[in-house]
Short mmCIF file of C-alpha atoms and ligand atoms in Angstrom, two decimals:
data_model
loop_
_atom_site.label_atom_id
_atom_site.label_comp_id
_atom_site.label_asym_id
_atom_site.label_seq_id
_atom_site.Cartn_x
_atom_site.Cartn_y
_atom_site.Cartn_z
CA MET A 194 -32.57 54.23 1.72
CA THR A 195 -30.52 53.64 -1.46
CA ALA A 196 -26.95 54.82 -1.84
CA SER A 197 -27.97 57.61 -4.20
CA GLN A 198 -30.76 58.80 -1.89
CA LYS A 199 -28.21 59.11 0.88
CA ALA A 200 -26.30 61.50 -1.40
CA LEU A 201 -29.17 63.93 -1.28
CA ARG A 202 -28.92 64.86 2.38
CA ALA A 203 -28.04 68.53 2.49
CA GLN A 204 -25.08 68.31 4.86
CA ASP A 205 -23.07 65.51 3.27
CA SER A 206 -19.39 66.27 3.43
CA ALA A 207 -15.92 64.82 3.04
CA ASP A 208 -12.42 66.29 3.24
CA VAL A 209 -11.86 65.31 -0.39
CA VAL A 210 -14.71 64.90 -2.84
CA ILE A 211 -13.55 62.97 -5.91
CA LEU A 212 -15.55 63.29 -9.12
CA GLY A 213 -15.40 60.19 -11.31
CA ALA A 214 -14.52 56.51 -10.80
CA GLY A 215 -12.13 55.96 -13.69
CA PRO A 216 -8.46 55.03 -13.16
CA ALA A 217 -7.66 58.53 -11.85
CA GLY A 218 -10.49 58.74 -9.30
CA LEU A 219 -10.10 55.19 -8.06
CA VAL A 220 -6.32 55.32 -7.63
CA LEU A 221 -6.70 58.61 -5.79
CA GLY A 222 -9.52 57.22 -3.64
CA ASN A 223 -7.51 54.15 -2.69
CA LEU A 224 -4.41 56.14 -1.80
CA LEU A 225 -6.36 58.63 0.32
CA LEU A 226 -8.19 55.80 2.03
CA SER A 227 -4.92 54.11 3.01
CA ALA A 228 -3.61 57.43 4.29
CA GLY A 229 -6.70 57.72 6.50
CA ILE A 230 -8.07 60.75 4.63
CA ASP A 231 -11.84 61.19 4.64
CA CYS A 232 -13.02 61.05 1.02
CA VAL A 233 -15.97 60.12 -1.19
CA ILE A 234 -16.22 59.32 -4.89
CA LEU A 235 -19.21 60.59 -6.89
CA GLU A 236 -19.70 58.66 -10.13
CA ARG A 237 -22.25 59.54 -12.80
CA ALA A 238 -22.57 56.04 -14.26
CA ALA A 239 -23.87 52.80 -12.77
CA ARG A 240 -21.33 50.36 -11.30
CA GLU A 241 -21.95 47.82 -14.07
CA HIS A 242 -21.16 50.41 -16.73
CA VAL A 243 -17.95 51.52 -15.04
CA GLN A 244 -16.73 47.93 -14.77
CA THR A 245 -17.39 47.01 -18.39
CA ARG A 246 -16.27 50.13 -20.29
CA ALA A 247 -13.46 48.82 -22.53
CA ARG A 248 -10.80 51.42 -23.22
CA ALA A 249 -7.08 51.33 -22.56
CA GLY A 250 -4.88 48.30 -22.16
CA TYR A 251 -1.19 49.20 -22.33
CA LEU A 252 0.26 50.05 -18.94
CA ALA A 253 3.80 51.34 -18.68
CA GLU A 254 6.24 49.95 -16.12
CA HIS A 255 6.07 53.22 -14.26
CA THR A 256 2.32 52.75 -13.84
CA VAL A 257 2.71 49.15 -12.71
CA ARG A 258 5.31 50.27 -10.15
CA ILE A 259 2.89 52.86 -8.73
CA LEU A 260 0.11 50.30 -8.48
CA GLU A 261 2.47 47.79 -6.90
CA ARG A 262 3.77 50.32 -4.40
CA HIS A 263 0.24 50.72 -3.07
CA GLY A 264 -0.81 47.08 -3.21
CA LEU A 265 -3.13 47.65 -6.20
CA ALA A 266 -1.42 45.43 -8.78
CA GLU A 267 -2.53 41.96 -7.76
CA GLY A 268 -4.94 41.40 -10.66
CA LEU A 269 -2.67 42.77 -13.34
CA ARG A 270 0.27 40.77 -12.02
CA ARG A 271 -1.88 37.64 -12.19
CA GLN A 272 -3.54 38.19 -15.53
CA GLY A 273 -1.66 40.97 -17.32
CA GLN A 274 0.55 40.02 -20.24
CA GLU A 275 3.94 41.46 -20.93
CA HIS A 276 4.46 43.10 -24.32
CA ARG A 277 7.71 44.49 -25.64
CA VAL A 278 7.67 44.33 -29.43
CA CYS A 279 6.04 46.50 -32.04
CA GLU A 280 6.02 45.90 -35.75
CA PHE A 281 5.79 48.60 -38.39
CA ARG A 282 4.46 47.62 -41.82
CA THR A 283 4.61 49.89 -44.84
CA VAL A 284 4.02 49.02 -48.47
CA HIS A 285 7.80 48.88 -48.94
CA GLU A 286 8.99 46.99 -45.89
CA SER A 287 8.32 45.85 -42.37
CA PHE A 288 10.47 45.90 -39.27
CA ARG A 289 10.14 45.03 -35.61
CA LEU A 290 11.43 46.91 -32.60
CA ASP A 291 11.95 44.96 -29.41
CA TYR A 292 11.58 48.01 -27.21
CA GLY A 293 12.15 45.84 -24.13
CA LEU A 294 15.80 45.71 -25.26
CA LEU A 295 16.03 49.39 -26.20
CA GLY A 296 16.04 52.64 -24.26
CA ARG A 297 15.60 51.86 -20.58
CA GLY A 298 14.67 48.26 -21.28
CA GLU A 299 11.08 48.70 -20.14
CA GLN A 300 7.99 46.92 -21.41
CA HIS A 301 4.21 47.19 -21.26
CA THR A 302 1.82 45.13 -19.22
CA VAL A 303 -1.37 44.61 -21.18
CA TYR A 304 -4.33 44.55 -18.85
CA PRO A 305 -7.75 45.81 -19.95
CA GLN A 306 -8.66 49.09 -18.29
CA HIS A 307 -12.07 47.87 -17.15
CA GLU A 308 -10.38 44.96 -15.32
CA LEU A 309 -8.09 47.43 -13.59
CA VAL A 310 -11.07 49.62 -12.69
CA THR A 311 -12.90 46.56 -11.33
CA ASP A 312 -9.88 45.66 -9.16
CA LEU A 313 -9.46 49.22 -7.90
CA LEU A 314 -13.12 49.49 -7.05
CA ALA A 315 -13.19 46.17 -5.19
CA ARG A 316 -10.15 47.22 -3.20
CA TYR A 317 -11.65 50.62 -2.38
CA LEU A 318 -14.90 49.09 -1.16
CA THR A 319 -13.12 46.40 0.85
CA GLY A 320 -11.15 49.14 2.58
CA GLY A 321 -14.41 50.86 3.58
CA GLY A 322 -14.30 53.57 0.88
CA ARG A 323 -17.40 55.62 0.18
CA ILE A 324 -18.68 55.80 -3.39
CA LEU A 325 -21.99 56.84 -4.90
CA PHE A 326 -22.94 55.56 -8.32
CA GLU A 327 -25.44 57.31 -10.56
CA ALA A 328 -24.55 60.53 -8.79
CA GLU A 329 -23.73 63.13 -11.42
CA ALA A 330 -21.72 66.15 -10.39
CA LEU A 331 -23.25 69.24 -11.93
CA ALA A 332 -20.89 71.98 -10.78
CA VAL A 333 -18.11 72.73 -8.35
CA LEU A 334 -18.97 75.85 -6.36
CA ASP A 335 -16.75 78.26 -4.39
CA ALA A 336 -13.52 76.56 -5.48
CA ASP A 337 -11.71 79.80 -4.62
CA GLY A 338 -12.88 79.75 -1.01
CA PRO A 339 -11.94 77.51 1.95
CA ARG A 340 -15.15 75.44 1.72
CA PRO A 341 -15.96 74.38 -1.83
CA SER A 342 -19.00 72.25 -2.59
CA VAL A 343 -20.27 70.06 -5.37
CA ASP A 344 -23.84 70.07 -6.63
CA VAL A 345 -25.03 66.61 -7.62
CA ARG A 346 -28.07 64.96 -9.11
CA ASP A 347 -29.07 61.33 -8.62
CA ALA A 348 -30.51 58.94 -11.22
CA ASP A 349 -34.03 60.21 -10.51
CA GLY A 350 -32.99 63.81 -11.02
CA ARG A 351 -33.05 64.75 -7.33
CA PRO A 352 -30.48 67.36 -6.32
CA GLY A 353 -27.98 67.30 -3.47
CA ARG A 354 -24.83 69.07 -2.32
CA TRP A 355 -21.50 67.77 -0.99
CA ARG A 356 -19.22 70.02 1.02
CA ALA A 357 -15.47 69.51 0.87
CA ARG A 358 -12.11 70.96 1.69
CA TYR A 359 -10.71 69.85 -1.64
CA VAL A 360 -12.31 68.63 -4.85
CA ALA A 361 -10.50 66.31 -7.27
CA GLY A 362 -11.88 66.53 -10.81
CA CYS A 363 -11.26 63.02 -12.16
CA ASP A 364 -14.38 63.13 -14.33
CA GLY A 365 -12.87 63.15 -17.80
CA ARG A 366 -13.08 65.59 -20.64
CA HIS A 367 -16.84 66.22 -20.43
CA GLY A 368 -17.07 66.35 -16.65
CA ALA A 369 -18.26 68.98 -14.19
CA ALA A 370 -14.73 69.94 -13.08
CA ARG A 371 -13.86 71.36 -16.48
CA ARG A 372 -17.20 73.14 -16.71
CA SER A 373 -16.59 74.78 -13.33
CA LEU A 374 -13.30 76.42 -14.23
CA PRO A 375 -13.19 80.20 -14.17
CA GLU A 376 -13.32 82.12 -17.41
CA GLY A 377 -9.88 82.70 -18.79
CA THR A 378 -8.54 79.23 -17.98
CA ILE A 379 -6.21 78.29 -20.79
CA ARG A 380 -7.15 75.27 -22.88
CA HIS A 381 -4.49 74.41 -25.42
CA HIS A 382 -6.25 72.36 -28.06
CA ARG A 383 -5.26 70.51 -31.22
CA ASP A 384 -7.51 68.61 -33.59
CA HIS A 385 -5.14 66.33 -35.49
CA GLY A 386 -7.56 66.05 -38.40
CA VAL A 387 -7.44 62.26 -38.21
CA THR A 388 -10.29 59.88 -37.34
CA TRP A 389 -10.07 56.26 -36.20
CA LEU A 390 -12.65 53.56 -36.11
CA GLY A 391 -11.75 51.78 -32.86
CA LEU A 392 -12.79 48.12 -32.84
CA LEU A 393 -12.81 45.32 -30.31
CA ALA A 394 -12.80 41.90 -31.93
CA GLU A 395 -13.67 38.69 -30.13
CA ALA A 396 -10.66 37.10 -31.75
CA PRO A 397 -7.19 36.11 -30.58
CA PRO A 398 -4.36 38.46 -31.60
CA SER A 399 -3.05 37.97 -35.13
CA LEU A 400 0.49 39.12 -34.36
CA ASP A 401 2.74 38.61 -31.36
CA ALA A 402 3.43 42.36 -31.41
CA VAL A 403 1.67 45.71 -31.56
CA GLY A 404 1.11 46.21 -35.27
CA TYR A 405 1.27 49.62 -36.96
CA ALA A 406 0.39 49.66 -40.66
CA ILE A 407 1.38 52.80 -42.51
CA HIS A 408 -0.52 52.59 -45.76
CA PRO A 409 -1.57 54.95 -48.57
CA ARG A 410 -5.21 54.10 -47.74
CA GLY A 411 -4.64 55.12 -44.13
CA PHE A 412 -3.38 53.80 -40.83
CA ALA A 413 -4.38 50.42 -39.36
CA GLY A 414 -3.43 49.21 -35.89
CA HIS A 415 -3.43 45.89 -34.08
CA MET A 416 -3.16 45.62 -30.29
CA ALA A 417 -3.65 42.52 -28.19
CA ARG A 418 -6.01 42.94 -25.25
CA SER A 419 -6.13 39.35 -23.99
CA PRO A 420 -5.67 35.88 -25.52
CA GLU A 421 -9.31 36.09 -26.72
CA VAL A 422 -9.77 39.77 -27.52
CA THR A 423 -7.91 42.09 -29.90
CA ARG A 424 -8.23 45.82 -30.48
CA TYR A 425 -7.96 47.07 -34.04
CA TYR A 426 -7.96 50.59 -35.39
CA LEU A 427 -8.74 51.76 -38.89
CA GLN A 428 -8.20 55.31 -40.02
CA VAL A 429 -11.43 56.46 -41.66
CA ALA A 430 -12.77 59.64 -43.22
CA ARG A 431 -13.88 62.35 -40.80
CA GLY A 432 -17.64 62.15 -40.34
CA THR A 433 -17.77 58.34 -40.63
CA ALA A 434 -20.43 56.80 -38.38
CA ALA A 435 -19.53 53.75 -36.30
CA ASP A 436 -21.95 51.51 -38.22
CA ASP A 437 -21.00 52.69 -41.72
CA TRP A 438 -18.60 49.78 -42.23
CA SER A 439 -19.79 46.17 -42.45
CA GLU A 440 -17.74 43.53 -40.61
CA ASP A 441 -16.58 42.04 -43.94
CA ARG A 442 -15.42 45.42 -45.17
CA ILE A 443 -13.56 46.03 -41.87
CA TRP A 444 -11.69 42.71 -42.04
CA GLU A 445 -10.84 43.16 -45.72
CA GLU A 446 -9.50 46.65 -45.15
CA LEU A 447 -7.52 45.57 -42.08
CA ALA A 448 -6.03 42.68 -44.06
CA LEU A 449 -5.11 44.98 -46.94
CA ARG A 450 -3.46 47.67 -44.83
CA LEU A 451 -1.72 45.19 -42.51
CA ARG A 452 -0.58 43.33 -45.64
CA ALA A 453 -1.93 39.98 -44.55
CA ALA A 454 -1.11 38.55 -47.99
CA ASP A 455 2.62 38.98 -47.21
CA HIS A 456 2.63 38.49 -43.45
CA GLY A 457 -0.09 35.93 -42.76
CA PRO A 458 -3.86 36.14 -42.31
CA LEU A 459 -5.67 37.96 -39.53
CA THR A 460 -7.63 35.85 -37.08
CA ARG A 461 -11.18 37.01 -37.54
CA GLY A 462 -13.99 37.08 -35.00
CA PRO A 463 -17.13 39.06 -34.25
CA ILE A 464 -16.65 42.79 -33.72
CA SER A 465 -18.11 43.33 -30.25
CA GLN A 466 -17.55 47.07 -29.94
CA ARG A 467 -16.89 49.93 -32.32
CA ALA A 468 -16.43 53.63 -31.73
CA VAL A 469 -15.34 56.56 -33.85
CA VAL A 470 -12.49 58.54 -32.32
CA ASP A 471 -11.46 61.94 -33.69
CA LEU A 472 -7.83 62.32 -32.69
CA GLU A 473 -7.72 65.39 -30.50
CA SER A 474 -5.46 66.58 -27.73
CA ASP A 475 -5.82 69.31 -25.18
CA VAL A 476 -4.09 70.52 -22.04
CA LEU A 477 -5.60 72.79 -19.41
CA GLU A 478 -3.40 75.25 -17.63
CA PRO A 479 -3.14 75.48 -14.69
CA LEU A 480 -4.44 72.20 -13.23
CA ARG A 481 -5.46 73.85 -9.99
CA HIS A 482 -8.08 76.46 -9.24
CA GLY A 483 -8.20 77.15 -5.54
CA SER A 484 -9.36 73.91 -3.95
CA LEU A 485 -10.21 72.21 -7.26
CA PHE A 486 -7.61 69.96 -8.91
CA LEU A 487 -7.80 68.40 -12.37
CA VAL A 488 -6.53 64.85 -12.83
CA GLY A 489 -6.35 62.42 -15.78
CA ASP A 490 -8.45 63.14 -18.86
CA ALA A 491 -9.99 66.13 -17.06
CA ALA A 492 -6.51 67.69 -16.98
CA SER A 493 -5.40 66.69 -20.42
CA LEU A 494 -6.86 64.73 -23.25
CA ILE A 495 -4.26 62.85 -25.21
CA SER A 496 -4.90 61.08 -28.48
CA PRO A 497 -4.72 57.28 -28.04
CA SER A 498 -1.93 56.97 -30.63
CA ALA A 499 0.74 56.48 -27.98
CA ALA A 500 -1.33 54.85 -25.20
CA LYS A 501 -0.56 57.46 -22.57
CA GLY A 502 -3.92 58.57 -21.14
CA ALA A 503 -4.46 55.96 -18.42
CA ASN A 504 -0.77 56.03 -17.54
CA LEU A 505 -0.84 59.78 -16.99
CA ALA A 506 -4.06 59.44 -14.97
CA VAL A 507 -2.44 57.00 -12.52
CA LEU A 508 0.71 59.10 -12.18
CA GLU A 509 -1.19 62.32 -11.52
CA ALA A 510 -3.47 60.58 -9.02
CA GLU A 511 -0.45 59.44 -7.02
CA ILE A 512 1.09 62.92 -7.07
CA LEU A 513 -2.17 64.48 -5.92
CA ALA A 514 -2.74 61.86 -3.21
CA HIS A 515 0.66 62.64 -1.68
CA ALA A 516 0.02 66.36 -1.90
CA LEU A 517 -3.43 66.16 -0.31
CA THR A 518 -2.06 63.93 2.44
CA ALA A 519 0.69 66.45 3.15
CA ALA A 520 -1.86 69.26 3.32
CA LEU A 521 -4.46 67.47 5.40
CA ARG A 522 -2.21 65.39 7.69
CA HIS A 523 0.82 67.61 8.10
CA SER A 524 -0.56 71.09 7.28
CA ASP A 525 2.02 71.33 4.50
CA PRO A 526 0.49 73.03 1.45
CA ALA A 527 3.71 73.12 -0.61
CA PRO A 528 3.16 69.88 -2.59
CA LEU A 529 -0.33 71.06 -3.55
CA ASP A 530 1.20 74.32 -4.77
CA ARG A 531 3.56 72.33 -7.00
CA TYR A 532 0.93 69.87 -8.30
CA SER A 533 0.08 71.70 -11.50
CA GLU A 534 3.63 72.43 -12.55
CA ARG A 535 4.83 68.89 -11.81
CA CYS A 536 2.05 67.21 -13.73
CA LEU A 537 2.22 69.59 -16.68
CA ALA A 538 5.86 68.63 -17.25
CA TYR A 539 4.85 64.97 -17.68
CA ILE A 540 1.77 65.86 -19.71
CA TRP A 541 3.63 67.98 -22.26
CA ARG A 542 6.30 65.34 -22.70
CA ALA A 543 3.63 62.71 -23.37
CA GLN A 544 1.80 65.08 -25.70
CA GLU A 545 4.97 65.72 -27.67
CA PHE A 546 5.59 62.02 -28.20
CA SER A 547 1.97 61.34 -29.04
CA HIS A 548 2.12 64.13 -31.63
CA TRP A 549 5.26 62.59 -33.13
CA MET A 550 3.46 59.21 -33.36
CA ILE A 551 0.49 60.78 -35.12
CA ARG A 552 2.77 62.32 -37.73
CA LEU A 553 4.54 58.97 -38.14
CA LEU A 554 1.39 56.93 -38.62
CA HIS A 555 -0.76 59.23 -40.77
CA ALA A 556 -0.43 61.26 -43.90
CA ASP A 557 -0.87 64.98 -43.41
CA PRO A 558 -4.59 65.60 -43.04
CA GLU A 559 -6.26 67.38 -45.91
CA GLY A 560 -6.24 71.09 -45.39
CA ALA A 561 -3.06 71.02 -43.28
CA GLY A 562 -1.56 73.30 -45.88
CA GLY A 563 1.53 72.98 -48.03
CA ASP A 564 2.65 70.28 -50.40
CA SER A 565 1.37 66.84 -49.33
CA MET A 566 4.17 65.04 -51.23
CA PHE A 567 6.64 67.00 -49.13
CA ALA A 568 4.93 65.74 -45.97
CA ASP A 569 4.91 62.18 -47.34
CA ARG A 570 8.63 62.27 -48.02
CA LEU A 571 9.29 63.58 -44.54
CA ARG A 572 7.23 60.75 -43.10
CA HIS A 573 9.09 58.17 -45.15
CA SER A 574 12.36 59.58 -43.90
CA ARG A 575 11.10 59.48 -40.30
CA ILE A 576 10.23 55.78 -40.67
CA GLU A 577 13.61 55.05 -42.26
CA THR A 578 15.43 56.78 -39.41
CA LEU A 579 13.45 54.71 -36.91
CA ARG A 580 14.23 51.52 -38.83
CA THR A 581 17.96 52.15 -39.12
CA SER A 582 19.16 54.35 -36.27
CA ARG A 583 19.80 52.72 -32.91
CA THR A 584 19.83 56.16 -31.29
CA GLN A 585 16.39 56.91 -32.67
CA GLN A 586 15.16 53.49 -31.56
CA ASP A 587 16.38 54.11 -28.02
CA TRP A 588 14.61 57.47 -28.00
CA PHE A 589 11.44 55.81 -29.30
CA ALA A 590 11.53 53.06 -26.66
CA GLU A 591 12.15 55.48 -23.82
CA ASN A 592 9.18 57.61 -24.80
CA TYR A 593 6.90 54.79 -25.92
CA VAL A 594 6.94 53.01 -22.57
CA GLY A 595 8.05 55.80 -20.30
CA LEU A 596 6.50 58.99 -19.03
P1 RFL B 751 -12.20 58.21 -17.32
O1 RFL B 751 -11.70 56.83 -17.43
O2 RFL B 751 -12.91 58.82 -18.47
O3 RFL B 751 -13.15 58.26 -16.04
C1 RFL B 751 -13.92 59.41 -15.77
C2 RFL B 751 -15.10 58.96 -14.91
O4 RFL B 751 -15.87 60.11 -14.55
C3 RFL B 751 -17.24 59.84 -14.72
N1 RFL B 751 -17.92 61.13 -14.92
C4 RFL B 751 -18.61 61.75 -13.94
N2 RFL B 751 -18.86 61.39 -12.67
C5 RFL B 751 -19.59 62.26 -11.92
N3 RFL B 751 -20.09 63.44 -12.40
C6 RFL B 751 -19.85 63.81 -13.68
N4 RFL B 751 -20.33 64.97 -14.14
C7 RFL B 751 -19.08 62.94 -14.51
N5 RFL B 751 -18.66 63.01 -15.80
C8 RFL B 751 -17.96 61.90 -16.02
C9 RFL B 751 -17.30 58.89 -15.91
O5 RFL B 751 -18.50 58.14 -15.94
C10 RFL B 751 -16.05 58.04 -15.67
O6 RFL B 751 -16.34 56.91 -14.88
O7 RFL B 751 -11.03 59.23 -16.94
P2 RFL B 751 -9.64 59.02 -16.14
O8 RFL B 751 -9.88 58.35 -14.82
O9 RFL B 751 -8.97 60.33 -16.18
O10 RFL B 751 -8.80 57.95 -17.03
C11 RFL B 751 -8.36 58.30 -18.31
C12 RFL B 751 -8.34 57.06 -19.20
O11 RFL B 751 -9.61 56.43 -19.15
C13 RFL B 751 -7.98 57.39 -20.65
O12 RFL B 751 -6.97 58.36 -20.69
C14 RFL B 751 -7.48 56.15 -21.42
O13 RFL B 751 -8.55 55.23 -21.61
C15 RFL B 751 -6.89 56.57 -22.77
N6 RFL B 751 -6.54 55.38 -23.59
C16 RFL B 751 -5.40 54.68 -23.33
N7 RFL B 751 -4.56 55.07 -22.34
C17 RFL B 751 -3.46 54.33 -22.03
O14 RFL B 751 -2.71 54.73 -21.12
N8 RFL B 751 -3.16 53.16 -22.70
C18 RFL B 751 -3.97 52.70 -23.72
O15 RFL B 751 -3.70 51.62 -24.28
C19 RFL B 751 -5.13 53.48 -24.09
N9 RFL B 751 -5.96 53.07 -25.06
C20 RFL B 751 -7.43 54.96 -24.58
C21 RFL B 751 -7.11 53.78 -25.32
C22 RFL B 751 -8.61 55.65 -24.88
C23 RFL B 751 -9.45 55.23 -25.88
N10 RFL B 751 -10.62 55.98 -26.19
C24 RFL B 751 -11.58 56.17 -25.14
C25 RFL B 751 -10.50 56.97 -27.17
C26 RFL B 751 -7.96 53.34 -26.32
C27 RFL B 751 -9.13 54.06 -26.62
C28 RFL B 751 -10.06 53.58 -27.72
#
């Protein structure tokens, strides 16, 4: 019998059913496992897909501390790279901020998200954790009652049902947890009117810093992922398809916006992945509906401009793990009652900073209303304040790395 066939037995159950094996689901699974809580993870994709999906890379110190606290940081300690400088380039000037010396003196650890996911998964399986791949959650049922359940479908389309005491929706923005929320759940949503072409280049980093180019032709970004791989972003017109740009055109435009002529050439290499990202944010309120809890991207989608999504996912997973342990081990429901409020405070703070970054890096989108020159002047002033004011730099550093 295959793992997914086992999922189809009618009476499968676990105290906590976790939907999704991203950073949120796997951190939660590991923490529950070490607390001796009976849990299972249901993951729609195949294991290979989960372990190779390149996404985030910048982990805040707070995130590293959580992972360390629970013995989950071995890989990132071994292979992660410390980053603490970002460089802003405009057509007028460029300046660097060593945020490791500003604010709280914290820095990022760069460690590709799929490597972290691979580590977390290995650890979960070694500890005896249960996980079903290619098991898609369809709906969470009876979340308001004492015995919720999750309808699933395996890769061959066969249905099954998992019974639970609690369900953790760690299945991202298009998952079943969000679809199962009652009518009237509040979803605060903002489309920032900006689109990025996200690129992974098989090329060493071109700068020893995160690079942010603020250019009349649009934003361009440079972020190291490893000594061999670099992520680049190019702001493109809404509606652009991922394959619309040739590799030559991409490198020329990156070089132009990052002002390679003044600062040195970019190290080119094959573009191995490309994706179009419309910058959008949303927050669901509340993050709890009866026995169903939203975690990570399922709780709040945050534009990647400030690299907060995976960091929030890990933080929320730890908060929920403690709360579920208190409820299931010590019959103390109070931390679960506080889960939504606690997490929303972090989420809104991260959203606010991410919004500030978007307005720093991009011109006002067309149709935003008002005088676009006015918005441009404001943006110029914002950059100047960041360049010249130590107070503003401290604020930036604290929010850039912190949560
Ligand atoms: P994930 O990682 O999306 O995992 C959700 C999992 O759920 C599965 N799933 C289902 N499983 C069962 N049934 C269903 N119905 C299901 N529907 C979905 C999926 O297959 C998947 O395995 O969510 P999670 O765990 O909440 O983690 C969130 C982070 O992945 C995300 O916030 C970050 O990647 C955002 N982000 C970044 N965050 C950072 O903190 N630092 C960064 O440097 C950073 N860079 C980025 C990013 C996101 C990016 N994209 C995707 C726009 C760069 C990019 C390009």
